[in-house]
mmCIF file of C-alpha atoms in Angstrom:
data_model
loop_
_atom_site.group_PDB
_atom_site.id
_atom_site.type_symbol
_atom_site.label_atom_id
_atom_site.label_comp_id
_atom_site.label_asym_id
_atom_site.label_seq_id
_atom_site.Cartn_x
_atom_site.Cartn_y
_atom_site.Cartn_z
ATOM 1 C CA GLU A 1 102.568 63.644 -2.450
ATOM 2 C CA ALA A 2 101.141 64.032 -5.682
ATOM 3 C CA GLY A 3 97.494 65.947 -5.984
ATOM 4 C CA VAL A 4 93.951 64.647 -7.694
ATOM 5 C CA ALA A 5 94.877 65.539 -11.497
ATOM 6 C CA GLN A 6 92.145 66.377 -13.584
ATOM 7 C CA SER A 7 92.490 66.671 -17.558
ATOM 8 C CA PRO A 8 91.568 68.509 -19.330
ATOM 9 C CA ARG A 9 90.798 72.043 -17.703
ATOM 10 C CA TYR A 10 88.856 73.543 -20.228
ATOM 11 C CA LYS A 11 86.421 72.092 -22.382
ATOM 12 C CA ILE A 12 83.639 73.903 -24.550
ATOM 13 C CA ILE A 13 81.272 71.698 -26.533
ATOM 14 C CA GLU A 14 77.961 72.760 -28.273
ATOM 15 C CA LYS A 15 74.672 71.723 -27.008
ATOM 16 C CA ARG A 16 73.616 67.842 -27.882
ATOM 17 C CA GLN A 17 77.599 66.686 -27.836
ATOM 18 C CA SER A 18 78.724 64.973 -25.870
ATOM 19 C CA VAL A 19 81.777 65.005 -23.681
ATOM 20 C CA ALA A 20 84.627 63.060 -21.118
ATOM 21 C CA PHE A 21 86.255 64.145 -17.742
ATOM 22 C CA TRP A 22 89.112 62.232 -16.278
ATOM 23 C CA CYS A 23 90.257 62.130 -12.737
ATOM 24 C CA ASN A 24 93.448 59.951 -10.472
ATOM 25 C CA PRO A 25 92.833 60.313 -7.196
ATOM 26 C CA ILE A 26 95.551 60.356 -4.574
ATOM 27 C CA SER A 27 97.059 57.130 -4.450
ATOM 28 C CA GLY A 28 95.773 55.198 -1.869
ATOM 29 C CA HIS A 29 92.356 56.817 -1.303
ATOM 30 C CA ALA A 30 89.837 55.061 -1.718
ATOM 31 C CA THR A 31 86.897 57.161 -1.959
ATOM 32 C CA LEU A 32 86.255 59.448 -5.436
ATOM 33 C CA TYR A 33 83.579 61.801 -5.351
ATOM 34 C CA TRP A 34 82.948 64.215 -8.119
ATOM 35 C CA TYR A 35 81.251 67.628 -7.695
ATOM 36 C CA GLN A 36 78.997 69.881 -10.057
ATOM 37 C CA GLN A 37 80.119 73.806 -9.377
ATOM 38 C CA ILE A 38 78.165 75.904 -11.364
ATOM 39 C CA LEU A 39 78.899 79.579 -11.274
ATOM 40 C CA GLY A 40 78.528 81.609 -7.811
ATOM 41 C CA GLN A 41 76.797 78.259 -6.024
ATOM 42 C CA GLY A 42 78.669 76.248 -3.659
ATOM 43 C CA PRO A 43 79.508 72.526 -5.453
ATOM 44 C CA LYS A 44 77.516 69.969 -5.397
ATOM 45 C CA LEU A 45 77.756 66.749 -5.393
ATOM 46 C CA LEU A 46 76.944 64.147 -8.455
ATOM 47 C CA ILE A 47 78.347 60.460 -7.066
ATOM 48 C CA GLN A 48 80.682 59.082 -4.662
ATOM 49 C CA PHE A 49 82.656 55.975 -5.196
ATOM 50 C CA GLN A 50 84.136 53.287 -2.411
ATOM 51 C CA ASN A 51 86.612 51.883 -4.121
ATOM 52 C CA ASN A 52 84.736 50.850 -7.696
ATOM 53 C CA GLY A 53 81.350 50.474 -6.326
ATOM 54 C CA VAL A 54 78.998 53.555 -6.240
ATOM 55 C CA VAL A 55 77.953 54.510 -2.357
ATOM 56 C CA ASP A 56 75.858 57.637 -3.717
ATOM 57 C CA ASP A 57 74.344 58.837 -7.210
ATOM 58 C CA SER A 58 71.336 60.806 -5.984
ATOM 59 C CA GLN A 59 71.821 63.396 -7.608
ATOM 60 C CA LEU A 60 73.793 62.403 -10.607
ATOM 61 C CA PRO A 61 71.318 63.194 -13.539
ATOM 62 C CA LYS A 62 71.364 59.825 -15.001
ATOM 63 C CA ASP A 63 69.803 60.797 -17.851
ATOM 64 C CA ARG A 64 72.674 62.036 -19.683
ATOM 65 C CA PHE A 65 75.391 62.013 -16.604
ATOM 66 C CA SER A 66 77.594 58.316 -16.122
ATOM 67 C CA ALA A 67 80.306 57.829 -14.203
ATOM 68 C CA GLU A 68 83.026 54.699 -13.823
ATOM 69 C CA ARG A 69 85.987 53.626 -11.808
ATOM 70 C CA LEU A 70 85.977 50.179 -13.321
ATOM 71 C CA LYS A 71 89.729 49.349 -11.424
ATOM 72 C CA GLY A 72 89.143 51.538 -8.184
ATOM 73 C CA VAL A 73 91.969 53.853 -9.248
ATOM 74 C CA ASP A 74 90.924 56.983 -11.467
ATOM 75 C CA SER A 75 87.688 57.549 -13.008
ATOM 76 C CA THR A 76 85.324 59.215 -16.149
ATOM 77 C CA LEU A 77 83.079 61.502 -15.930
ATOM 78 C CA LYS A 78 80.595 61.561 -19.145
ATOM 79 C CA ILE A 79 77.595 63.657 -20.275
ATOM 80 C CA GLN A 80 75.676 63.183 -23.060
ATOM 81 C CA PRO A 81 74.018 64.593 -24.557
ATOM 82 C CA ALA A 82 75.029 68.209 -23.249
ATOM 83 C CA LYS A 83 73.323 70.825 -22.371
ATOM 84 C CA LEU A 84 73.606 74.925 -21.732
ATOM 85 C CA GLU A 85 72.660 74.609 -17.892
ATOM 86 C CA ASP A 86 75.719 71.203 -17.528
ATOM 87 C CA SER A 87 78.074 74.621 -18.341
ATOM 88 C CA ALA A 88 80.181 74.496 -14.876
ATOM 89 C CA VAL A 89 83.201 73.307 -13.055
ATOM 90 C CA TYR A 90 83.696 69.362 -12.052
ATOM 91 C CA LEU A 91 85.695 68.919 -9.498
ATOM 92 C CA CYS A 92 86.412 65.572 -8.298
ATOM 93 C CA ALA A 93 88.150 64.815 -4.651
ATOM 94 C CA SER A 94 89.438 62.117 -3.197
ATOM 95 C CA SER A 95 89.676 60.763 0.335
ATOM 96 C CA ALA A 96 91.712 57.821 2.756
ATOM 97 C CA ASN A 97 87.940 56.433 3.478
ATOM 98 C CA SER A 98 84.212 57.568 3.518
ATOM 99 C CA GLY A 99 83.593 58.750 7.259
ATOM 100 C CA THR A 100 83.575 62.413 8.102
ATOM 101 C CA PRO A 101 85.362 63.752 5.051
ATOM 102 C CA GLY A 102 87.163 66.553 6.575
ATOM 103 C CA HIS A 103 89.108 64.430 8.771
ATOM 104 C CA TYR A 104 90.619 61.801 6.637
ATOM 105 C CA GLY A 105 92.603 64.407 3.802
ATOM 106 C CA TYR A 106 89.604 65.151 1.668
ATOM 107 C CA THR A 107 91.191 66.582 -1.386
ATOM 108 C CA PHE A 108 89.482 68.408 -4.265
ATOM 109 C CA GLY A 109 91.563 68.798 -7.730
ATOM 110 C CA SER A 110 91.214 71.583 -10.097
ATOM 111 C CA GLY A 111 88.721 70.641 -11.675
ATOM 112 C CA THR A 112 87.378 71.082 -15.706
ATOM 113 C CA ARG A 113 85.816 74.415 -16.475
ATOM 114 C CA LEU A 114 83.138 72.901 -19.609
ATOM 115 C CA THR A 115 81.412 75.424 -21.240
ATOM 116 C CA VAL A 116 78.162 74.486 -23.513
ATOM 117 C CA VAL A 117 77.491 76.466 -26.617
ATOM 118 C CA GLY B 1 67.892 69.002 5.787
ATOM 119 C CA ASN B 2 71.528 69.973 5.879
ATOM 120 C CA SER B 3 71.795 73.948 5.194
ATOM 121 C CA VAL B 4 74.870 76.388 4.481
ATOM 122 C CA THR B 5 73.986 80.582 4.217
ATOM 123 C CA GLN B 6 76.792 82.566 3.573
ATOM 124 C CA MET B 7 76.684 86.265 3.661
ATOM 125 C CA GLU B 8 76.791 87.621 -0.324
ATOM 126 C CA GLY B 9 79.592 89.134 -1.897
ATOM 127 C CA PRO B 10 81.483 90.372 -3.385
ATOM 128 C CA VAL B 11 83.620 91.587 -0.224
ATOM 129 C CA THR B 12 86.094 94.426 -1.026
ATOM 130 C CA LEU B 13 88.346 95.203 1.287
ATOM 131 C CA SER B 14 91.549 97.410 1.578
ATOM 132 C CA GLU B 15 94.470 95.744 2.413
ATOM 133 C CA GLU B 16 95.344 95.173 6.371
ATOM 134 C CA ALA B 17 91.692 95.789 6.726
ATOM 135 C CA PHE B 18 89.358 93.614 9.014
ATOM 136 C CA LEU B 19 87.649 90.507 7.554
ATOM 137 C CA THR B 20 84.696 88.860 8.700
ATOM 138 C CA ILE B 21 82.235 86.760 6.567
ATOM 139 C CA ASN B 22 79.074 85.562 8.441
ATOM 140 C CA CYS B 23 78.189 81.724 7.479
ATOM 141 C CA THR B 24 75.376 79.842 9.284
ATOM 142 C CA TYR B 25 73.953 76.749 9.053
ATOM 143 C CA THR B 26 71.044 74.167 9.451
ATOM 144 C CA ALA B 27 71.660 70.195 10.624
ATOM 145 C CA THR B 28 70.216 67.929 12.317
ATOM 146 C CA GLY B 29 72.619 66.465 14.990
ATOM 147 C CA TYR B 30 76.383 67.481 15.319
ATOM 148 C CA PRO B 31 77.747 68.301 12.222
ATOM 149 C CA SER B 32 81.543 69.592 11.390
ATOM 150 C CA LEU B 33 82.409 72.293 9.882
ATOM 151 C CA PHE B 34 84.470 73.891 8.150
ATOM 152 C CA TRP B 35 85.922 77.083 5.361
ATOM 153 C CA TYR B 36 87.614 76.224 2.039
ATOM 154 C CA VAL B 37 89.216 78.405 -0.099
ATOM 155 C CA GLN B 38 89.547 79.049 -3.708
ATOM 156 C CA TYR B 39 91.941 80.849 -5.121
ATOM 157 C CA PRO B 40 91.271 81.611 -9.314
ATOM 158 C CA GLY B 41 91.649 78.538 -11.476
ATOM 159 C CA GLU B 42 92.255 75.997 -9.143
ATOM 160 C CA GLY B 43 90.348 73.596 -6.462
ATOM 161 C CA LEU B 44 89.072 73.985 -3.528
ATOM 162 C CA GLN B 45 91.254 73.928 -0.600
ATOM 163 C CA LEU B 46 90.378 72.967 3.577
ATOM 164 C CA LEU B 47 91.170 76.569 5.286
ATOM 165 C CA LEU B 48 89.971 75.423 8.822
ATOM 166 C CA LYS B 49 88.094 72.999 10.826
ATOM 167 C CA ALA B 50 85.814 72.293 13.729
ATOM 168 C CA THR B 51 84.101 69.424 15.145
ATOM 169 C CA LYS B 52 82.011 69.926 17.800
ATOM 170 C CA ALA B 53 80.475 73.719 20.203
ATOM 171 C CA ASP B 54 83.052 75.486 21.044
ATOM 172 C CA ASP B 55 86.338 74.542 18.924
ATOM 173 C CA LYS B 56 88.127 77.443 17.361
ATOM 174 C CA GLY B 57 89.779 76.736 13.479
ATOM 175 C CA SER B 58 92.242 78.796 12.632
ATOM 176 C CA ASN B 59 94.939 78.800 9.755
ATOM 177 C CA LYS B 60 96.887 81.683 8.427
ATOM 178 C CA GLY B 61 95.774 84.068 10.062
ATOM 179 C CA PHE B 62 91.758 83.257 9.895
ATOM 180 C CA GLU B 63 90.020 81.744 12.305
ATOM 181 C CA ALA B 64 85.874 80.330 13.316
ATOM 182 C CA THR B 65 84.682 79.272 16.281
ATOM 183 C CA TYR B 66 81.698 77.114 16.594
ATOM 184 C CA ARG B 67 79.183 78.314 18.034
ATOM 185 C CA LYS B 68 76.226 75.855 18.369
ATOM 186 C CA GLU B 69 73.933 78.727 20.483
ATOM 187 C CA THR B 70 74.218 80.917 17.250
ATOM 188 C CA THR B 71 74.308 77.763 14.579
ATOM 189 C CA SER B 72 77.115 79.982 13.359
ATOM 190 C CA PHE B 73 81.145 79.273 12.012
ATOM 191 C CA HIS B 74 81.833 83.215 10.776
ATOM 192 C CA LEU B 75 85.433 83.401 9.698
ATOM 193 C CA GLU B 76 87.344 86.165 10.997
ATOM 194 C CA LYS B 77 90.897 87.557 9.912
ATOM 195 C CA GLY B 78 92.474 90.425 11.807
ATOM 196 C CA SER B 79 94.566 91.663 8.324
ATOM 197 C CA VAL B 80 93.684 91.144 5.201
ATOM 198 C CA GLN B 81 97.047 90.811 2.586
ATOM 199 C CA VAL B 82 95.781 90.975 -1.499
ATOM 200 C CA SER B 83 96.850 87.155 -1.662
ATOM 201 C CA ASP B 84 94.254 86.575 -0.177
ATOM 202 C CA SER B 85 91.481 87.275 -2.672
ATOM 203 C CA ALA B 86 89.588 84.241 -3.313
ATOM 204 C CA VAL B 87 86.166 82.088 -2.722
ATOM 205 C CA TYR B 88 85.268 81.521 0.617
ATOM 206 C CA PHE B 89 82.848 78.442 0.654
ATOM 207 C CA CYS B 90 81.713 77.487 4.235
ATOM 208 C CA ALA B 91 80.433 74.100 4.279
ATOM 209 C CA LEU B 92 79.389 71.221 7.084
ATOM 210 C CA SER B 93 79.414 67.722 6.918
ATOM 211 C CA ASN B 94 77.349 65.297 9.200
ATOM 212 C CA TYR B 95 79.753 61.788 10.143
ATOM 213 C CA GLY B 96 79.112 59.228 7.901
ATOM 214 C CA GLN B 97 77.609 62.127 5.193
ATOM 215 C CA ASN B 98 78.907 64.580 2.568
ATOM 216 C CA PHE B 99 79.760 68.122 2.245
ATOM 217 C CA VAL B 100 77.099 70.886 1.720
ATOM 218 C CA PHE B 101 78.635 73.770 0.907
ATOM 219 C CA GLY B 102 77.510 77.350 1.352
ATOM 220 C CA PRO B 103 77.373 79.210 -2.155
ATOM 221 C CA GLY B 104 80.656 80.850 -1.545
ATOM 222 C CA THR B 105 81.903 84.904 -0.530
ATOM 223 C CA ARG B 106 83.985 86.707 -2.958
ATOM 224 C CA LEU B 107 86.671 88.276 -1.385
ATOM 225 C CA SER B 108 88.802 90.958 -3.045
ATOM 226 C CA VAL B 109 91.912 92.806 -1.577
ATOM 227 C CA LEU B 110 92.569 96.078 -2.743
ATOM 228 C CA PRO B 111 96.441 97.225 -2.474
#
């Protein structure tokens, strides 16, 4: 079974530029998550999708971050404009449903490491 | 709210040493508890989990017991290997809610 695919692996941009990350979840997984992992911290949920609808975006900085999952499969996370404090690893995860995560094959991708200079 | 506290790292051990990484939590209700591992350059992988009090999760020689009375879920391994070098995250999830992760503990095992 293929895992959660993310691209790019690394990205370096200057502050105030824009950047986009892509995620393709495991086939058939209805729920998709984006996390931000700042160096030295645990991952923090940014947004959760169930199919193509948003379930939870309470911790997404909506003034600069946006995400979409138009066809209920792959997803894009965008930052515009980027700030220095956005430097982090952005992890995508997917699960078969949105129940208790650990019970339903919750799987993380390898992440995109963003450096804002 | 829900939160997870882990012992600060980095933890440096010699090969075959005994490992303990402490984890305590604060949560309402009866959360499920997890340990995730992150190897360099990779995503998080589920190491083990426990869904109710007194459950013991185990995998690859690691184990952790869900202790409700002490709100703890300490990770242990009797004999670590160089290949165990990674960052370990304790996490909890209440039913229907997403993960809350601890800050992670970096383990380095020296040959």
